[in-house]
Short mmCIF file of C-alpha atoms in Angstrom, two decimals:
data_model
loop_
_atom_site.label_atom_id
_atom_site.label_comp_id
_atom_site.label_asym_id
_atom_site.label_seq_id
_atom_site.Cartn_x
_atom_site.Cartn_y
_atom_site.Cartn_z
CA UNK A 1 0.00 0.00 0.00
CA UNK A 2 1.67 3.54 -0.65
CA UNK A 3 1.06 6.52 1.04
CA UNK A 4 -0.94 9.19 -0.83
CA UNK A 5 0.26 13.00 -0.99
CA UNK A 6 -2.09 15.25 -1.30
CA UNK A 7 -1.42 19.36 -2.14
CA UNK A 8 -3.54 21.77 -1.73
CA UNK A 9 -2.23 25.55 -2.22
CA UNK A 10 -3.96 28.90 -1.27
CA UNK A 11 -4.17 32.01 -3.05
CA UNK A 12 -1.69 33.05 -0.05
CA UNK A 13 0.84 30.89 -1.53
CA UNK A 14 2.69 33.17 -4.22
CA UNK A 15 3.06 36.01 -1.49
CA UNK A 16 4.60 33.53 1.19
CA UNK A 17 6.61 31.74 -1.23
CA UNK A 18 7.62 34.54 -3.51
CA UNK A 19 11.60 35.38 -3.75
CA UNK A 20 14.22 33.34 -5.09
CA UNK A 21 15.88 32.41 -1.50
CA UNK A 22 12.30 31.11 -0.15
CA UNK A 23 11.66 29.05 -3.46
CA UNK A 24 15.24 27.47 -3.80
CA UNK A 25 14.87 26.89 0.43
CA UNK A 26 11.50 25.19 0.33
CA UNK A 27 12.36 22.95 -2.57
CA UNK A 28 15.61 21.44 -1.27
CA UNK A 29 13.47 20.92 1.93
CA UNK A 30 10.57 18.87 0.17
CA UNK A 31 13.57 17.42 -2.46
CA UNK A 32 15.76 15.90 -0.05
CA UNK A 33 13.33 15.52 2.89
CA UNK A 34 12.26 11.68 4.21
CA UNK A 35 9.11 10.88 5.86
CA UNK A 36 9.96 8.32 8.55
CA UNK A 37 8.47 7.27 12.05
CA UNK A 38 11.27 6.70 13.68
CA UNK A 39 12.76 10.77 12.54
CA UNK A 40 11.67 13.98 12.42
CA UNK A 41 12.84 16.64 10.34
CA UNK A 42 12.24 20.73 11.34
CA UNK A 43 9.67 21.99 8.42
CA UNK A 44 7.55 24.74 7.98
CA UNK A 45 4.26 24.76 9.67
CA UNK A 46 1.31 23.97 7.60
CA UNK A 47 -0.13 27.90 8.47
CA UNK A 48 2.90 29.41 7.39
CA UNK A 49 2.93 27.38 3.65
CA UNK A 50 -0.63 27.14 3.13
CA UNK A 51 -0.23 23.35 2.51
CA UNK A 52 -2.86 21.09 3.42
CA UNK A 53 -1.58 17.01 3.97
CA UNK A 54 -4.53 14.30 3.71
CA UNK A 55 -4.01 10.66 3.61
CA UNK A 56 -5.62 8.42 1.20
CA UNK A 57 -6.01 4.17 1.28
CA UNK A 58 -8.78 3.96 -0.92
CA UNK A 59 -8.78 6.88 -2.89
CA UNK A 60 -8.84 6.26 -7.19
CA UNK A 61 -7.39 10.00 -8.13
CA UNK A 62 -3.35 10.02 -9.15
CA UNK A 63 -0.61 9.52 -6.47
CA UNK A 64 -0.42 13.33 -6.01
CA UNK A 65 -2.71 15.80 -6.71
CA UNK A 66 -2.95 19.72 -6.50
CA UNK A 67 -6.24 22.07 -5.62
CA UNK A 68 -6.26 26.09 -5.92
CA UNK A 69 -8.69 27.22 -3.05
CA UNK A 70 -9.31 30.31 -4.27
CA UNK A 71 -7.74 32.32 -7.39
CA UNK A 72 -6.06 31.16 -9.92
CA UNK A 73 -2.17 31.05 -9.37
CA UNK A 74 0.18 33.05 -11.57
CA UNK A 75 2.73 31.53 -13.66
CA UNK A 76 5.55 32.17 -11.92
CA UNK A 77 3.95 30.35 -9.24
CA UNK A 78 3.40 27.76 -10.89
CA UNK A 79 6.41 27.21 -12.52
CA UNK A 80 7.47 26.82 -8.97
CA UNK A 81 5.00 24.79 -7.95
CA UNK A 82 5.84 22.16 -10.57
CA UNK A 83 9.49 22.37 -9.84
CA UNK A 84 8.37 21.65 -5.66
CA UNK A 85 5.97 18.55 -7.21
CA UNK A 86 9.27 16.93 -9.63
CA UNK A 87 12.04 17.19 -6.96
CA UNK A 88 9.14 15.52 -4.69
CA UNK A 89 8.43 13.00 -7.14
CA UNK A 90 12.39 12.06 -8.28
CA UNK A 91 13.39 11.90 -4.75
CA UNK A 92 10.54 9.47 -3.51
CA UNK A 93 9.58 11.17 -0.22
CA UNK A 94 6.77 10.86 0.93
CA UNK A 95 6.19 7.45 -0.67
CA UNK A 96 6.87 3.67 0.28
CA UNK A 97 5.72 0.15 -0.01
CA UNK A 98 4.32 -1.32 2.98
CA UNK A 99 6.45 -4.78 4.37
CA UNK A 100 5.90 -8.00 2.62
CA UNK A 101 3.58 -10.24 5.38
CA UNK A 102 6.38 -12.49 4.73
CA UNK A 103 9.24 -10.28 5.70
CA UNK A 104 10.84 -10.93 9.13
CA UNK A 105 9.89 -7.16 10.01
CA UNK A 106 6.73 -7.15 9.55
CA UNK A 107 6.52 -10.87 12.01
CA UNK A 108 4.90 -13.07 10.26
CA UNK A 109 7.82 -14.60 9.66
CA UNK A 110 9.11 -14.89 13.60
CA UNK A 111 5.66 -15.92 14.68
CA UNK A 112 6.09 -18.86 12.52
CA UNK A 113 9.75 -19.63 14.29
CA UNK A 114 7.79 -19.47 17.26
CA UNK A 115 5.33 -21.65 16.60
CA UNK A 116 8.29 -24.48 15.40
CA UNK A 117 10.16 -24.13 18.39
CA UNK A 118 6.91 -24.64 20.49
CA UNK A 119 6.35 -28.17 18.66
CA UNK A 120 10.22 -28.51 18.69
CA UNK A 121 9.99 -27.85 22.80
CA UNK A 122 6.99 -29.98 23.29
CA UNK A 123 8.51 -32.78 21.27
CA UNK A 124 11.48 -32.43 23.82
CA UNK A 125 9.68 -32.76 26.59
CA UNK A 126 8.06 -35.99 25.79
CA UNK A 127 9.34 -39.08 26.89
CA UNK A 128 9.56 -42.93 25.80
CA UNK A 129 6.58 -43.64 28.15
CA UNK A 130 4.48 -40.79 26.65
CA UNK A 131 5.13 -41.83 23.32
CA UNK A 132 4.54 -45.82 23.75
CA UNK A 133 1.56 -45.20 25.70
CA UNK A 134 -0.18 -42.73 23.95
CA UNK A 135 0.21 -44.95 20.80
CA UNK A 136 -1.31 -47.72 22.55
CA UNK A 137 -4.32 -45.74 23.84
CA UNK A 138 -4.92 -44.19 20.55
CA UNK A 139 -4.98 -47.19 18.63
CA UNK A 140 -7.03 -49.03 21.28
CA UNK A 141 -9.80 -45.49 21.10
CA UNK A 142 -9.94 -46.50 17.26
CA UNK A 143 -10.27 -50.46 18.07
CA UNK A 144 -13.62 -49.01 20.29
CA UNK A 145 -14.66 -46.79 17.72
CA UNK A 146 -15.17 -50.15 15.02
CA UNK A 147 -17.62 -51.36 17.91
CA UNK A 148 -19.83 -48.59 18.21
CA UNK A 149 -19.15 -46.50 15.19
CA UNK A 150 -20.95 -46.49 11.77
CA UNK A 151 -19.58 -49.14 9.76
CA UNK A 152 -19.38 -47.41 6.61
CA UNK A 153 -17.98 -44.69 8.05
CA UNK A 154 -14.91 -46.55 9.66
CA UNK A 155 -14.57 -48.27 6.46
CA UNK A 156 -13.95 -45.07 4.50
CA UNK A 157 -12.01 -43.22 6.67
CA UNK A 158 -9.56 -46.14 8.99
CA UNK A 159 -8.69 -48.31 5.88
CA UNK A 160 -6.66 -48.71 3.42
CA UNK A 161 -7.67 -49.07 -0.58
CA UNK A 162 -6.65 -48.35 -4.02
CA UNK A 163 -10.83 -47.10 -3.55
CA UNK A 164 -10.08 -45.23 -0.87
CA UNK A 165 -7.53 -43.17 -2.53
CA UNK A 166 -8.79 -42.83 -5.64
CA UNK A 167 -11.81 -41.07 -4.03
CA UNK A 168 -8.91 -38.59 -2.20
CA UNK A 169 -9.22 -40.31 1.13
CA UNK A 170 -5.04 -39.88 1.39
CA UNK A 171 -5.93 -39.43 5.51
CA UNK A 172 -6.08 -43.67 5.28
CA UNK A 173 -2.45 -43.96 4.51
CA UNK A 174 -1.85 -43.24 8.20
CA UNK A 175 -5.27 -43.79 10.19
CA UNK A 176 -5.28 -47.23 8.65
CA UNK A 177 -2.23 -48.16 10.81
CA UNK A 178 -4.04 -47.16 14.03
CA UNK A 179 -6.81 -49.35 12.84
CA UNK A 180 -8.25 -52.97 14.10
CA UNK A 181 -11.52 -55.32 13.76
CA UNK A 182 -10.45 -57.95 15.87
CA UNK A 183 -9.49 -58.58 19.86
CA UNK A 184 -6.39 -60.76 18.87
CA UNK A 185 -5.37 -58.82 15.83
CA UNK A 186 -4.58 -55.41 18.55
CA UNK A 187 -3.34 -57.70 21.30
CA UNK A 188 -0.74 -58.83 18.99
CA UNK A 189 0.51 -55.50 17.46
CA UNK A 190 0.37 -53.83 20.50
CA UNK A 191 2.66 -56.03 22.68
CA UNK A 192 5.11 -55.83 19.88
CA UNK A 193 4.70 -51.78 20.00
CA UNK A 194 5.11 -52.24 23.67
CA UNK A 195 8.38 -54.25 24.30
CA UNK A 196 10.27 -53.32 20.98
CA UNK A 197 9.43 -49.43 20.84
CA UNK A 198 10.45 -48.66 24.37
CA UNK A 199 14.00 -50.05 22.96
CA UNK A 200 14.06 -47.74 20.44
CA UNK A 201 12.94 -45.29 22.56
CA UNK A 202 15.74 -45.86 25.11
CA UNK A 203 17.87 -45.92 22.36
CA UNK A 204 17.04 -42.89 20.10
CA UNK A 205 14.60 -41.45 22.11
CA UNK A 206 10.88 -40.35 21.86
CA UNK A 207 10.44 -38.43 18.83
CA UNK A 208 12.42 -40.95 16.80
CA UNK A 209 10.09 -43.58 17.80
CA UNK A 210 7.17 -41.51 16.82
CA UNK A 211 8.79 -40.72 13.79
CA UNK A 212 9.45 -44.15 12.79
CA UNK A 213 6.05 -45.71 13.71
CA UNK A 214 4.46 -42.84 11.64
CA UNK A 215 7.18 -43.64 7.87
CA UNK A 216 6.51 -47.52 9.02
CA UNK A 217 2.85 -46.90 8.80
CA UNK A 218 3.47 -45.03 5.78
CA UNK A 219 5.31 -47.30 3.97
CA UNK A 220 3.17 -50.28 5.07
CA UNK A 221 0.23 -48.32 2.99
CA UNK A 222 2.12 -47.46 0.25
CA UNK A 223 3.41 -51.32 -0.13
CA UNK A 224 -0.14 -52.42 0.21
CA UNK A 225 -1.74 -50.16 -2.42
CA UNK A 226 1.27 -50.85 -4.58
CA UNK A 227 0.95 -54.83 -4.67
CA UNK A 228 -3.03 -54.33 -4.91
CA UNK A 229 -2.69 -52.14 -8.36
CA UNK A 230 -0.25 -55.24 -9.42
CA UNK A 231 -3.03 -57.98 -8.39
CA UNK A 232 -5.55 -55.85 -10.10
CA UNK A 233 -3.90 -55.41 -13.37
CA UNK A 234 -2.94 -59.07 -13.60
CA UNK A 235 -6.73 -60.27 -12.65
CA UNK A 236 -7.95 -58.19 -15.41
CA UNK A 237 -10.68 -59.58 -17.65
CA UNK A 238 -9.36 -63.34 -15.75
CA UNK A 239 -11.69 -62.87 -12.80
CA UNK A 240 -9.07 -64.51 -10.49
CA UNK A 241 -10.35 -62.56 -7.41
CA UNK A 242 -13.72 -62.95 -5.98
CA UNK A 243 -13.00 -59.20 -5.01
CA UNK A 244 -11.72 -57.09 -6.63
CA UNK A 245 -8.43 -56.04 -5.55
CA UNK A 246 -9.14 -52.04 -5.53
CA UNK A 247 -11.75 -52.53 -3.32
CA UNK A 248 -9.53 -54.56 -0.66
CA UNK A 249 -9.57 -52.99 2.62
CA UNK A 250 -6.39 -52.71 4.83
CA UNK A 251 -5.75 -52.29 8.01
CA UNK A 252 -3.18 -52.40 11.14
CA UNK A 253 -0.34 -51.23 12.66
CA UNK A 254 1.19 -54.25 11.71
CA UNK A 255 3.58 -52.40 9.19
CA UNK A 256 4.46 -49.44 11.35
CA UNK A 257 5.42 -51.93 14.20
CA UNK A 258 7.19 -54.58 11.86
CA UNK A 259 9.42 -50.96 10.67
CA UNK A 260 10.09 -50.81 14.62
CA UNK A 261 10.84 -54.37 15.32
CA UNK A 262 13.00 -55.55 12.20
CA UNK A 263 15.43 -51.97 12.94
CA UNK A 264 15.78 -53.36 16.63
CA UNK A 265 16.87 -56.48 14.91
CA UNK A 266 18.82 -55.31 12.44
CA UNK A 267 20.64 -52.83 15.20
CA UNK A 268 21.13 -56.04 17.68
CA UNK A 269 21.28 -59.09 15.68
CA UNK A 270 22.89 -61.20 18.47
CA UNK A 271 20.04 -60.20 21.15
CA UNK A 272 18.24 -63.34 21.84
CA UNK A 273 13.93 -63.18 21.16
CA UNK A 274 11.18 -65.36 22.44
CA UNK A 275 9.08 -66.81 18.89
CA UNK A 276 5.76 -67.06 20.42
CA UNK A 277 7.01 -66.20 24.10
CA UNK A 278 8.39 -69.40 24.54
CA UNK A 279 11.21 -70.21 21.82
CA UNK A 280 14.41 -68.42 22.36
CA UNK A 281 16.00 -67.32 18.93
CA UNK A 282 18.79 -65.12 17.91
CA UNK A 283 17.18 -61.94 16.78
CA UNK A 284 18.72 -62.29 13.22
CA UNK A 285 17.29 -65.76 13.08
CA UNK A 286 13.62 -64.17 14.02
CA UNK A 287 14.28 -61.59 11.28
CA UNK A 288 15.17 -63.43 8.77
CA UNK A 289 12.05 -65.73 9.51
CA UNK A 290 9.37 -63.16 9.56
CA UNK A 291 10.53 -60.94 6.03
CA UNK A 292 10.55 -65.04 4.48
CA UNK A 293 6.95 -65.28 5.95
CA UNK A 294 6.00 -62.17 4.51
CA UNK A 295 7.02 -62.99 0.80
CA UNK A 296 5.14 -66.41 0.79
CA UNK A 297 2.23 -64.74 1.92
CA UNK A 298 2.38 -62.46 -0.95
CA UNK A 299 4.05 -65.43 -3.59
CA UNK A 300 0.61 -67.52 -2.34
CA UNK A 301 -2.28 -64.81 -2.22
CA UNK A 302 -3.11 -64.73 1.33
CA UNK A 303 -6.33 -62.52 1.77
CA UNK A 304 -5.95 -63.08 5.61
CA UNK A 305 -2.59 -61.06 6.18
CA UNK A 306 -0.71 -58.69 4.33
CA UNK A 307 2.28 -59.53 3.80
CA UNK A 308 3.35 -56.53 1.24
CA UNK A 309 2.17 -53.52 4.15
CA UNK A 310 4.56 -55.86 6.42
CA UNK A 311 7.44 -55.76 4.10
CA UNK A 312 6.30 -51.87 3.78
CA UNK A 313 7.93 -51.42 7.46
CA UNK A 314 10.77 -53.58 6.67
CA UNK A 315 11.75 -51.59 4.21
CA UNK A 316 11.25 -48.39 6.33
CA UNK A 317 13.42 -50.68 9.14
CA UNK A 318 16.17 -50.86 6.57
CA UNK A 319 16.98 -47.57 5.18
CA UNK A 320 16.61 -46.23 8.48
CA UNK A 321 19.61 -48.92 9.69
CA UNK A 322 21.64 -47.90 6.73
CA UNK A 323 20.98 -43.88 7.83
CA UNK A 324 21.61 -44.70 11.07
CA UNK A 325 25.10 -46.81 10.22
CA UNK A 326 26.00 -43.31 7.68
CA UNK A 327 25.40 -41.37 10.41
CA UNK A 328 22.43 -39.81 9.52
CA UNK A 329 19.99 -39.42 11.90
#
């Protein structure tokens, strides 16, 4: 927005301002002059000059504009007067821009800092308890919802489908990982959340854990809608599927917490693991076991269990063991 001049001169004005002295005065005043907020500059009172000031934001006239109040001026005057209005133009005073919203004056921009380092403060001051409990209650809040919930509704909004997405439901990429039907489906996920994310936790800390359980999740969905467009393609006009594979629904945090287990293995290979509670197994051994499971789900069509959103957290577990071996994280 610019600041509007506006002139208006008296009849007075060619008897106040008349000698050469006074003219070549005044205009090196208004010629070199700066309006600024934080100055002030010794000038002429408007009584003395004649000159009236008025601010304009919505006016549609020009930048600048001059009004005789009473008789016409002669031309000596104004020859002057257009001398006072081009040194005023040329020299800019009186006009500026106003501060891009975006500038760091005008504080946009530090309210946004502020607003980073809150999140980055609050993520601080969580710890591995917060973090592994609150995913546990929020994924058990969305187990209660499928009980007492619309059906339809859950179905559209906490799982995942090529269906789904297509209809620009991209929130199901991550609510589908905090998503279960069944008692021993949750029970199963969340002991694994339980006993292999406070390791990470301890290891890398809270937000770490959050962040990985949020790209496993991510990656499990991505896997899943991946291998679903491949299943549909291939059952094309063949009618191998009694369903067809679009329509699919996914769900589970069964990729997110297969991204958290498989990095604890892959970090401690030689820790030894319970298979099923009971078995102890080197963790490489349990590994190597479950990503084999995974591919002959996928190799024999299992409609059951996914094994493609599983190897989705894998392969989040592994490029965050290579970052983490580079030094990356």
């Amino acid at each position: 927005m610019q600041r509007l001049v506006s002139l208006s001169l008296a009849s007075s004005l060619s008897r106040k301002l008349s000698g050469t002295a006074a003219a070549a005065s005044t205009s090196s005043f208004l010629g070199h002059s700066r309006l600024c907020g934080s100055s002030t500059v010794a000038r002429p009172s408007r009584a003395e000059l004649g000159v009236s000031l008025r601010r304009s934001f919505f006016s549609g006239d020009a930048p600048w504009r001059v009004q005789a109040r009473n008789a016409p001026v002669s031309a000596h005057s104004s020859a002057l007067l257009r001398s006072l209005l081009e040194r005023l133009v040329n020299s800019g005073a009186g006009f500026y821009r106003a501060p891009s919203p975006f500038s760091s004056r005008s504080g946009f921009s530090g309210s946004f800092d502020s607003y980073r380092r809150g999140w980055k403060s609050w993520f601080r001051r969580l710890t591995n308890d917060n973090v592994v409990l609150g995913l546990i209650i929020a994924n058990v809040a969305v187990f209660m919802l499928w009980q007492i919930a619309d059906r339809s509704f859950m179905m559209k909004n906490f799982t995942i489908s090529l269906d789904n997405i297509k209809s620009g439901r991209l929130h199901t990429l991550i609510t589908s990982a905090f998503s279960h039907m069944t008692m021993e489906h949750i029970v199963y996920n969340m002991i694994g959340l339980y006993f292999f994310g406070y390791n990470i936790g301890r290891n890398f800390g809270p937000e770490f854990l959050l962040k990985l359980y949020l790209a496993g999740a991510l990656g499990g969905s991505i896997f899943y809608l991946v291998h679903h467009a491949f299943m549909r393609l291939q059952s094309k006009g063949q009618g191998m599927f009694s369903v067809d594979p679009s329509r699919m629904p996914g769900l589970g945090a069964s990729g997110a917490v297969n991204a958290i287990m498989l990095l604890d293995i892959f970090l401690f290979p030689k820790a030894t693991l319970y298979f099923d509670f009971i078995i102890p197994v080197p963790a490489i051994l349990l590994g190597i076991f479950l990503v084999g499971k995974d591919v002959l789900r996928i190799i024999k069509g299992d409609s059951e269990i996914s094994g493609s959103a599983h190897l989705g957290g894998a392969a989040v577990a592994a490029v965050t063991w290579a970052r983490l071996r580079k030094g990356r994280f």
